[in-house]
XYZ file of N, CA and C in Angstrom:
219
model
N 109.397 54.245 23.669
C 110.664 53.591 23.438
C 110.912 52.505 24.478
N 110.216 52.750 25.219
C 110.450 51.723 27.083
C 109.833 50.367 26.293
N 108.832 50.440 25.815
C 108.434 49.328 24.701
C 109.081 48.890 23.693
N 109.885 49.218 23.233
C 110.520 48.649 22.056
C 111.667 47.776 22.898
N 112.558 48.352 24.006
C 113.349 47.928 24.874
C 112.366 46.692 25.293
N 111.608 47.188 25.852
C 111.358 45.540 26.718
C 111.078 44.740 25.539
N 110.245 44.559 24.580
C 110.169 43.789 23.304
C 111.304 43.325 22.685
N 111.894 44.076 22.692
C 113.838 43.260 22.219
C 114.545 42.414 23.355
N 114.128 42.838 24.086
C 114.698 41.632 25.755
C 114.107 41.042 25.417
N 113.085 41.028 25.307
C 111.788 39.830 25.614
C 112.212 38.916 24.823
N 112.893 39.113 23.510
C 112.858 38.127 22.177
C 114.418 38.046 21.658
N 115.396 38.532 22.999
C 116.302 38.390 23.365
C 117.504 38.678 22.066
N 116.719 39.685 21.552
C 118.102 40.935 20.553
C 119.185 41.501 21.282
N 118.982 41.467 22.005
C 119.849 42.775 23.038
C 120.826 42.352 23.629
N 122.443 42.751 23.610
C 123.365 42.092 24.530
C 123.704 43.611 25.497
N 124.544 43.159 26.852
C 124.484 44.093 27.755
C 126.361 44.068 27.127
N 126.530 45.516 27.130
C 128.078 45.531 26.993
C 128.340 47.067 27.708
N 129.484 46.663 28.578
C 129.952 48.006 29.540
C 128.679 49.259 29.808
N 127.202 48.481 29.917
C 126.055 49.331 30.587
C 125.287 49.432 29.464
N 126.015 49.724 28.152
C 124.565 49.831 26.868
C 124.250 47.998 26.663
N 122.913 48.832 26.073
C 122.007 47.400 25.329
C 121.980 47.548 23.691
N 122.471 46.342 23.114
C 122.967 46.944 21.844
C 122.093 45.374 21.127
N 121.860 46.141 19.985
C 121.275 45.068 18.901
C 122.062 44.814 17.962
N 122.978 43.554 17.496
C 123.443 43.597 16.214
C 122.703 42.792 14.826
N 122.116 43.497 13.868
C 121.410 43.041 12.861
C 122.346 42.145 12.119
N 121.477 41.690 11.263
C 122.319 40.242 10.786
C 123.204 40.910 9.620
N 124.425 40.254 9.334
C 125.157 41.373 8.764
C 125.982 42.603 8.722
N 125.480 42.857 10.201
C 126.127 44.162 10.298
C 127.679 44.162 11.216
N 128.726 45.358 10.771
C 129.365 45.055 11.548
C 129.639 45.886 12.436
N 129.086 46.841 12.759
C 128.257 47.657 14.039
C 127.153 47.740 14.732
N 127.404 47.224 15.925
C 125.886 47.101 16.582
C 124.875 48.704 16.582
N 123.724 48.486 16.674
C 122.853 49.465 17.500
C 122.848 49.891 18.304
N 123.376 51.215 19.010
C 123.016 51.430 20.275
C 121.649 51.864 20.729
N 121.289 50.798 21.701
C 119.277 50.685 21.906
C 119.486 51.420 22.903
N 120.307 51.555 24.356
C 120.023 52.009 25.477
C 121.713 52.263 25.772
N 121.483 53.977 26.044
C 123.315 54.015 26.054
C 123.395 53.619 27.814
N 124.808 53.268 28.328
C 125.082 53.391 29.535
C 124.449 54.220 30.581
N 124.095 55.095 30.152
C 123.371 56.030 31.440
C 122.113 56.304 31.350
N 121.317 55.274 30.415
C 120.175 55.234 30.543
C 119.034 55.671 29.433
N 119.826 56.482 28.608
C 119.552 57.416 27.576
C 119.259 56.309 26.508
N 118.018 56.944 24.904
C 118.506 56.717 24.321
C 118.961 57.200 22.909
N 118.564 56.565 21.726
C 119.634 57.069 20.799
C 118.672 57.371 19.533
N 119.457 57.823 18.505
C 118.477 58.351 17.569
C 118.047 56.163 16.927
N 118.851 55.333 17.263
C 118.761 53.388 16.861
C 117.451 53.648 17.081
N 117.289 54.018 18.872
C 115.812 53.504 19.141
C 114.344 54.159 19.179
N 115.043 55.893 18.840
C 113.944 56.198 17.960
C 113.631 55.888 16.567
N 114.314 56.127 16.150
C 114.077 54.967 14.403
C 113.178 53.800 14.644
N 113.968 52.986 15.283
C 113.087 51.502 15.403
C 111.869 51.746 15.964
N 111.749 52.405 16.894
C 110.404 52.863 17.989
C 109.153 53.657 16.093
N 109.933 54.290 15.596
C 109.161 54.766 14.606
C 108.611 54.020 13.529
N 109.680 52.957 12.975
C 109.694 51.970 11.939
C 108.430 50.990 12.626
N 108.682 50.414 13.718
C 107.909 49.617 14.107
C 106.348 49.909 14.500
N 106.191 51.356 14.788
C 104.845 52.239 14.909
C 104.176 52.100 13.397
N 104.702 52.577 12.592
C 104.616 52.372 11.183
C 104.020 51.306 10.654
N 104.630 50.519 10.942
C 105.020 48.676 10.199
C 103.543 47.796 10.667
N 103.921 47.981 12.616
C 102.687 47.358 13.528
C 101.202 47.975 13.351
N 101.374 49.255 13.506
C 99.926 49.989 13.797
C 99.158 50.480 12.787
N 100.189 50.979 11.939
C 99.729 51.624 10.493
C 99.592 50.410 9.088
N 100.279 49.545 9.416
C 99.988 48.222 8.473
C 100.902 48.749 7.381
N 101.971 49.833 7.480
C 102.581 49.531 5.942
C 102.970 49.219 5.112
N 102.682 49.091 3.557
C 102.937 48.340 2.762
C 104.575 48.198 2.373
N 104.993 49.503 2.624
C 106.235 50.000 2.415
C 106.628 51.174 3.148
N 107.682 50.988 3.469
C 108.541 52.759 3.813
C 109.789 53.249 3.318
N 109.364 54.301 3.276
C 110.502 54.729 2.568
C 111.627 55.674 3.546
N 112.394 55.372 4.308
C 112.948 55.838 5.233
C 114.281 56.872 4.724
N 114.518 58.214 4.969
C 115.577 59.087 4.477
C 116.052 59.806 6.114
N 117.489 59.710 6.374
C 117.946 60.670 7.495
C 119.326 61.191 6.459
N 119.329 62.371 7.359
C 120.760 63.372 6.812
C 121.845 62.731 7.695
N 122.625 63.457 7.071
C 124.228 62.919 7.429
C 124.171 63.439 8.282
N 123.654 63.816 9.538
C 123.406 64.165 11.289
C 123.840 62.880 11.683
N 122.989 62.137 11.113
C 123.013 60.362 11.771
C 123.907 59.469 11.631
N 125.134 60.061 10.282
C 126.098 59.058 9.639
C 127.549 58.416 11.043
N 127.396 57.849 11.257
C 128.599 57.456 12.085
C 130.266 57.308 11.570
């Protein structure tokens, strides 16, 4: 996940607000929380950390992504 963080700085997704690092996708009207205030992070940047394992390494054609209402905000 320390990789996905520095890769979103790097390409400058990420704004700093009261200690988290947050991504807002285009459209959306809630950001991501990538890195909470105390350092932690969140189920955002395991998803993305997973999606992008997927996408980059595995070459997929498609995914089909399902979470339970654990995750619903």
């Amino acid at each position: 996940m320390h990789d996905l963080v520095k890769e979103l700085e790097e390409q400058q997704f990420l704004t700093l607000d009261e200690g988290r690092k947050l991504m807002w996708p285009p459209g959306a009207d809630i950001p991501l929380t990538i890195v909470k205030s105390d350092g932690g992070f969140t189920y955002d940047t395991s998803d993305l950390t997973a999606l992008s394992q997927r996408l980059q390494e595995e070459k997929a054609d498609w995914v089909l992504y399902v979470v339970d209402v654990g995750q619903v905000s």
